[in-house]
Short mmCIF file of C-alpha atoms in Angstrom, two decimals:
data_model
loop_
_atom_site.label_atom_id
_atom_site.label_comp_id
_atom_site.label_asym_id
_atom_site.label_seq_id
_atom_site.Cartn_x
_atom_site.Cartn_y
_atom_site.Cartn_z
CA MET A 18 -11.83 145.60 18.13
CA THR A 19 -11.74 149.34 18.78
CA LEU A 20 -8.32 150.62 19.87
CA PRO A 21 -7.51 153.69 21.99
CA GLY A 22 -7.47 156.81 19.83
CA GLU A 23 -9.95 155.46 17.29
CA ARG A 24 -13.03 157.55 16.75
CA VAL A 25 -16.44 157.53 15.15
CA VAL A 26 -18.14 160.65 13.76
CA VAL A 27 -21.94 160.86 13.48
CA ARG A 28 -24.17 163.68 12.26
CA ALA A 29 -27.82 164.04 13.24
CA PRO A 30 -30.33 166.62 11.95
CA ALA A 31 -32.22 169.37 13.69
CA LYS A 32 -35.95 169.54 13.07
CA ILE A 33 -38.83 171.88 12.50
CA ASN A 34 -42.45 171.16 13.36
CA LEU A 35 -44.78 171.31 10.38
CA ALA A 36 -47.65 170.78 12.80
CA LEU A 37 -47.78 170.87 16.59
CA ARG A 38 -51.13 170.29 18.27
CA VAL A 39 -51.16 170.46 22.06
CA GLY A 40 -53.61 168.68 24.35
CA ALA A 41 -54.77 169.67 27.81
CA LEU A 42 -52.45 169.70 30.82
CA GLU A 43 -52.34 166.17 32.27
CA ASP A 44 -52.08 165.15 35.93
CA ASP A 45 -48.38 164.37 35.48
CA GLY A 46 -47.70 167.96 34.45
CA TYR A 47 -47.19 167.16 30.77
CA HIS A 48 -49.28 167.72 27.65
CA ASP A 49 -49.99 165.08 25.03
CA VAL A 50 -49.02 166.35 21.61
CA VAL A 51 -49.55 165.47 17.99
CA SER A 52 -46.52 166.65 16.04
CA VAL A 53 -45.38 166.36 12.46
CA TYR A 54 -41.60 166.67 12.35
CA GLN A 55 -39.41 167.38 9.36
CA ALA A 56 -35.63 166.95 9.55
CA VAL A 57 -33.81 169.83 7.87
CA SER A 58 -30.26 170.39 6.65
CA VAL A 59 -28.90 171.73 9.93
CA PHE A 60 -26.67 169.00 11.38
CA GLU A 61 -25.13 168.49 14.79
CA GLU A 62 -21.89 166.50 14.70
CA VAL A 63 -20.58 164.30 17.50
CA SER A 64 -17.14 162.67 17.48
CA ALA A 65 -16.69 159.77 19.90
CA THR A 66 -13.11 158.73 20.64
CA LEU A 67 -11.83 155.92 22.84
CA PRO A 68 -9.58 157.59 25.43
CA ARG A 69 -5.84 156.94 25.61
CA ASP A 70 -3.48 156.53 28.54
CA GLY A 71 -5.90 154.95 30.97
CA VAL A 72 -8.33 157.88 30.99
CA SER A 73 -11.78 156.72 32.07
CA GLY A 74 -15.23 158.22 32.18
CA VAL A 75 -17.02 160.48 29.71
CA THR A 76 -15.34 163.73 28.69
CA VAL A 77 -17.14 166.32 26.62
CA SER A 78 -16.13 169.44 24.70
CA VAL A 79 -18.28 171.72 22.56
CA ARG A 80 -17.63 174.19 19.78
CA GLY A 81 -19.81 176.12 17.38
CA THR A 82 -23.21 177.76 17.80
CA GLY A 83 -24.08 178.36 21.44
CA ALA A 84 -21.02 176.49 22.74
CA ALA A 85 -20.63 178.87 25.69
CA SER A 86 -24.15 178.10 26.94
CA THR A 87 -24.04 174.34 26.37
CA PRO A 88 -23.64 172.35 29.61
CA LEU A 89 -20.50 170.28 30.01
CA ASP A 90 -21.68 168.02 32.81
CA SER A 91 -24.11 165.12 33.10
CA SER A 92 -27.03 167.41 32.24
CA ASN A 93 -25.74 167.44 28.64
CA LEU A 94 -27.99 165.10 26.65
CA ALA A 95 -25.07 163.65 24.69
CA VAL A 96 -23.32 162.71 27.94
CA ARG A 97 -26.52 161.19 29.28
CA ALA A 98 -26.87 159.22 26.04
CA ALA A 99 -23.38 157.74 26.40
CA LEU A 100 -23.95 156.83 30.04
CA LEU A 101 -27.33 155.23 29.28
CA LEU A 102 -25.97 153.12 26.43
CA ALA A 103 -22.99 151.97 28.53
CA GLU A 104 -25.33 150.94 31.35
CA ARG A 105 -27.69 149.03 29.03
CA ALA A 106 -24.87 147.33 27.13
CA GLY A 107 -22.82 146.54 30.22
CA VAL A 108 -19.66 148.21 28.91
CA PRO A 109 -17.36 150.78 30.54
CA ALA A 110 -18.55 154.34 29.95
CA ASP A 111 -15.20 155.48 28.58
CA VAL A 112 -15.41 157.95 25.72
CA ALA A 113 -14.28 161.44 24.72
CA LEU A 114 -17.19 163.28 23.08
CA SER A 115 -16.57 166.33 20.91
CA ILE A 116 -19.69 168.17 19.78
CA ARG A 117 -19.79 170.61 16.88
CA LYS A 118 -23.04 172.55 17.12
CA THR A 119 -24.80 174.34 14.28
CA ALA A 120 -28.38 174.36 15.63
CA PRO A 121 -29.41 177.12 18.04
CA VAL A 122 -29.50 176.31 21.75
CA ALA A 123 -33.07 176.40 23.15
CA GLY A 124 -34.23 177.36 19.66
CA GLY A 125 -37.10 174.91 19.18
CA MET A 126 -35.13 172.85 16.64
CA GLY A 127 -34.08 169.95 18.85
CA GLY A 128 -30.34 170.62 18.67
CA GLY A 129 -29.65 169.00 22.04
CA SER A 130 -31.75 166.02 21.03
CA ALA A 131 -29.73 165.70 17.82
CA ASP A 132 -26.58 165.67 19.97
CA ALA A 133 -28.02 162.82 22.02
CA ALA A 134 -29.04 160.86 18.93
CA ALA A 135 -25.60 161.29 17.37
CA ALA A 136 -23.91 160.28 20.64
CA LEU A 137 -26.03 157.13 20.94
CA LEU A 138 -25.12 155.96 17.46
CA ALA A 139 -21.48 157.03 17.70
CA CYS A 140 -20.92 155.24 21.03
CA ASP A 141 -22.74 152.15 19.78
CA LEU A 142 -20.37 151.97 16.80
CA LEU A 143 -17.28 152.85 18.85
CA TRP A 144 -17.96 150.32 21.61
CA GLY A 145 -19.40 147.66 19.29
CA THR A 146 -22.49 147.21 21.44
CA GLY A 147 -24.53 146.01 18.45
CA ALA A 148 -27.70 147.85 19.45
CA THR A 149 -30.45 147.77 16.84
CA ARG A 150 -31.92 151.01 15.54
CA GLU A 151 -35.13 150.14 17.42
CA GLU A 152 -33.19 149.76 20.68
CA LEU A 153 -31.46 153.08 20.11
CA VAL A 154 -34.84 154.73 19.47
CA GLU A 155 -36.20 153.27 22.72
CA MET A 156 -33.21 154.64 24.64
CA GLY A 157 -33.62 157.95 22.87
CA ALA A 158 -37.21 158.21 24.09
CA GLU A 159 -35.93 157.96 27.66
CA LEU A 160 -33.63 160.90 27.06
CA GLY A 161 -36.12 163.28 25.45
CA ALA A 162 -39.14 163.46 23.19
CA ASP A 163 -37.22 164.69 20.12
CA VAL A 164 -34.30 162.25 20.33
CA PRO A 165 -36.01 159.34 18.52
CA PHE A 166 -36.85 161.57 15.57
CA ALA A 167 -33.25 162.79 15.26
CA LEU A 168 -32.28 159.12 14.89
CA VAL A 169 -34.94 158.45 12.23
CA GLY A 170 -35.08 161.71 10.27
CA GLY A 171 -37.25 162.34 7.22
CA THR A 172 -40.81 163.41 8.01
CA ALA A 173 -42.73 161.69 10.79
CA LEU A 174 -45.80 161.87 12.98
CA GLY A 175 -45.06 161.94 16.71
CA LEU A 176 -47.68 161.06 19.35
CA GLY A 177 -47.72 160.99 23.14
CA ARG A 178 -44.89 163.25 24.23
CA GLY A 179 -43.88 163.30 20.55
CA ASP A 180 -41.68 160.21 20.80
CA ARG A 181 -44.01 157.56 19.32
CA LEU A 182 -43.12 157.90 15.67
CA THR A 183 -44.73 156.89 12.40
CA PRO A 184 -43.11 157.82 9.06
CA VAL A 185 -45.14 160.22 6.94
CA LEU A 186 -45.23 159.64 3.20
CA GLY A 187 -44.01 162.54 1.14
CA ARG A 188 -42.13 163.49 -1.96
CA GLY A 189 -39.93 166.30 -3.16
CA GLU A 190 -37.77 168.83 -1.39
CA PHE A 191 -38.98 171.87 0.52
CA HIS A 192 -37.11 175.15 0.91
CA TRP A 193 -37.10 176.96 4.26
CA VAL A 194 -35.63 180.16 5.61
CA LEU A 195 -34.89 180.01 9.33
CA ALA A 196 -34.80 183.16 11.45
CA LEU A 197 -32.78 182.48 14.59
CA ALA A 198 -32.84 184.51 17.79
CA ASP A 199 -29.88 185.36 19.97
CA GLU A 200 -31.73 184.23 23.11
CA GLY A 201 -33.62 180.96 23.54
CA LEU A 202 -37.12 180.48 24.88
CA SER A 203 -37.84 178.18 27.81
CA THR A 204 -40.08 175.35 26.65
CA PRO A 205 -41.81 175.06 30.08
CA ALA A 206 -42.42 178.83 30.05
CA VAL A 207 -44.05 178.63 26.60
CA TYR A 208 -46.29 175.77 27.71
CA ARG A 209 -47.28 177.73 30.84
CA GLU A 210 -48.16 180.70 28.68
CA ARG A 211 -50.18 178.42 26.41
CA ASP A 212 -52.12 177.15 29.45
CA ARG A 213 -52.69 180.73 30.61
CA LEU A 214 -54.04 181.79 27.21
CA VAL A 215 -56.36 178.76 27.07
CA ALA A 216 -57.63 179.49 30.59
CA ALA A 217 -58.28 183.08 29.47
CA GLY A 218 -60.49 181.84 26.63
CA ALA A 219 -58.15 181.05 23.73
CA PRO A 220 -59.48 178.19 21.57
CA ALA A 221 -58.21 174.69 22.36
CA GLU A 222 -59.26 171.91 20.00
CA ALA A 223 -59.42 168.23 20.90
CA LEU A 224 -56.42 166.28 19.66
CA ASP A 225 -56.82 164.22 16.50
CA PRO A 226 -54.08 161.55 16.59
CA ASP A 227 -53.28 161.78 12.90
CA VAL A 228 -51.55 164.04 10.42
CA PRO A 229 -53.92 166.92 9.58
CA ALA A 230 -55.47 166.04 6.22
CA PRO A 231 -54.37 169.18 4.30
CA LEU A 232 -50.82 168.68 5.55
CA ALA A 233 -50.77 164.99 4.59
CA GLN A 234 -52.10 165.74 1.10
CA ALA A 235 -49.53 168.49 0.52
CA LEU A 236 -46.65 166.26 1.63
CA ARG A 237 -47.78 163.34 -0.54
CA ALA A 238 -48.01 165.63 -3.55
CA GLY A 239 -44.75 167.45 -2.79
CA ASP A 240 -46.80 170.66 -3.14
CA ALA A 241 -45.10 173.52 -1.30
CA ALA A 242 -47.88 175.97 -2.18
CA ALA A 243 -50.42 173.70 -0.49
CA LEU A 244 -48.14 172.97 2.46
CA GLY A 245 -47.78 176.62 3.47
CA PRO A 246 -51.41 177.21 4.55
CA ALA A 247 -51.48 173.80 6.31
CA LEU A 248 -48.67 174.64 8.78
CA VAL A 249 -49.95 174.89 12.35
CA ASN A 250 -48.48 175.31 15.82
CA ASP A 251 -50.63 175.53 18.95
CA LEU A 252 -47.67 177.02 20.84
CA GLN A 253 -47.17 179.86 18.38
CA ALA A 254 -49.50 182.34 20.09
CA ALA A 255 -47.79 181.68 23.42
CA ALA A 256 -44.31 182.06 21.94
CA CYS A 257 -45.29 185.31 20.22
CA SER A 258 -46.86 186.55 23.45
CA LEU A 259 -43.56 186.04 25.25
CA ARG A 260 -41.46 187.27 22.31
CA PRO A 261 -43.52 189.73 20.14
CA SER A 262 -40.68 190.08 17.61
CA LEU A 263 -41.50 186.56 16.34
CA GLN A 264 -44.78 187.84 14.89
CA ARG A 265 -42.87 190.58 13.06
CA VAL A 266 -40.68 187.91 11.46
CA LEU A 267 -43.78 186.04 10.31
CA ASP A 268 -45.27 189.27 8.96
CA LEU A 269 -42.10 190.04 7.02
CA GLY A 270 -42.19 186.60 5.45
CA ARG A 271 -45.78 187.14 4.36
CA ASP A 272 -44.85 190.56 2.91
CA HIS A 273 -42.22 188.81 0.76
CA ASP A 274 -44.70 186.30 -0.69
CA ALA A 275 -43.67 183.36 1.50
CA LEU A 276 -45.88 180.30 1.11
CA GLY A 277 -46.29 180.02 4.88
CA GLY A 278 -44.45 180.22 8.15
CA LEU A 279 -44.59 179.26 11.79
CA VAL A 280 -42.67 179.24 15.01
CA SER A 281 -40.81 175.92 15.23
CA GLY A 282 -41.79 173.99 18.33
CA SER A 283 -41.68 176.24 21.39
CA GLY A 284 -39.53 178.77 19.53
CA PRO A 285 -37.91 181.14 19.14
CA THR A 286 -36.74 179.89 15.71
CA VAL A 287 -39.17 180.90 12.96
CA ALA A 288 -39.36 178.68 9.86
CA VAL A 289 -40.64 180.31 6.67
CA LEU A 290 -41.54 178.16 3.65
CA VAL A 291 -40.66 179.55 0.21
CA ARG A 292 -41.01 178.34 -3.37
CA ASP A 293 -37.39 177.77 -4.35
CA ARG A 294 -33.75 178.66 -3.74
CA SER A 295 -34.12 182.06 -5.39
CA ALA A 296 -37.01 183.01 -3.11
CA ALA A 297 -35.05 181.72 -0.12
CA LEU A 298 -32.12 184.00 -0.97
CA GLU A 299 -34.39 187.03 -1.41
CA LEU A 300 -36.12 186.48 1.93
CA ALA A 301 -32.83 185.76 3.72
CA VAL A 302 -31.46 189.11 2.52
CA ALA A 303 -34.60 190.91 3.71
CA LEU A 304 -34.54 189.22 7.11
CA THR A 305 -30.87 190.01 7.59
CA ALA A 306 -31.45 193.66 6.68
CA SER A 307 -34.44 193.89 9.05
CA GLY A 308 -32.39 193.12 12.14
CA LEU A 309 -35.18 190.87 13.43
CA ALA A 310 -32.97 187.78 13.52
CA SER A 311 -29.51 187.20 14.94
CA ASP A 312 -28.82 184.66 12.21
CA VAL A 313 -30.60 183.58 9.03
CA ARG A 314 -30.25 180.14 7.44
CA ARG A 315 -31.44 178.74 4.13
CA VAL A 316 -32.14 175.03 4.52
CA THR A 317 -33.98 172.18 2.85
CA GLY A 318 -35.95 169.20 4.09
CA PRO A 319 -36.55 166.42 4.59
CA VAL A 320 -33.09 164.96 5.23
CA HIS A 321 -31.86 161.67 6.67
CA GLY A 322 -31.56 160.85 10.37
CA ALA A 323 -28.40 160.17 12.37
CA ARG A 324 -25.68 158.45 10.37
CA GLN A 325 -21.96 157.88 10.46
CA VAL A 326 -19.71 160.11 8.40
CA ASP A 327 -16.01 159.78 7.61
CA PRO A 328 -13.74 161.32 10.23
CA VAL A 329 -11.75 164.34 9.10
CA PRO A 330 -8.05 163.79 8.32
CA THR A 331 -5.90 163.32 11.41
CA SER A 332 -3.32 165.94 10.43
CA PRO A 333 -3.14 168.66 13.11
CA PHE A 334 -2.97 171.21 10.28
CA HIS A 335 -6.43 170.28 8.94
CA PRO A 336 -8.84 173.20 9.61
CA SER A 337 -11.45 170.88 11.11
CA ASN A 338 -9.00 169.85 13.81
CA THR A 339 -8.81 173.22 15.52
CA PRO A 340 -9.26 172.82 19.27
CA PRO A 341 -12.86 173.08 20.54
CA THR A 342 -13.79 176.06 22.64
CA GLY A 343 -14.62 175.79 26.30
CA PRO A 344 -13.42 173.49 29.05
CA ILE A 345 -13.62 169.71 29.10
CA ASP A 346 -15.54 168.02 31.90
CA THR A 347 -15.13 164.41 32.97
CA ILE A 348 -18.20 162.46 34.07
CA ARG A 349 -17.73 159.13 35.79
#
């Protein structure tokens, strides 16, 4: 039985899109997509603690990357995840959530979705609801298209809105350099720009509900050199139209012998594929010096999905126990 003050810590990965093909605008205002996700070594961490002293409801605090712009009410995906699980399991929605963010907000890497995935698993373990991974994935799909993948991790094909997942066979480790922007891009705005470009005559291919063959072959072989030319994103032209500096990042990567690169999802994060750690360091230095990115990360993929990690020591002098920034909201 979980006692007041006990906590569970879960980490879930951010993602990049190795392929993102976008279908026509549907009557419901959405686009069907075919996406190939890869989880990379950028992790969001959610601590779920059972409140003490009769406190009820969901409280949330945030620290780290983009904490100041992360909502602290029921629009926060992690809060919505806790409330949804409590409703489905028939348990009181009493939990203190503490989120440590490392993924950019509105950066096309699914950081908010990783928060939701981590919160689902953390609250399931804290409350002892006994939800299966399949049930958590189903709930995740109700919260957002990228949430199921943050639970599963690895490399996967996503259909529909991107939430119907099939694992993609692959081998090896891939090295990426991420160029982050200091301002996010609105996903709806990027899709609207995509629709405008298509209406103006930009090519729009019919969706093939499978992993593009060159991409699948490169992943199976663990061949980074073959993977680079196979990267594709139908939203890239729209994102670069709205934020021309993204194309300059891609050009710089090409000038430094990158194997390939693309805007991740709806942007503005740019993911550049390189041969190894040495090449990643060289490109990261060049990107930092260029001033084209507010932050540069060297990461690898694929990595695992959401999983529990050991809580940090409870001593108040431990550096990981510094108070989170920002206010704490209570949602009942």
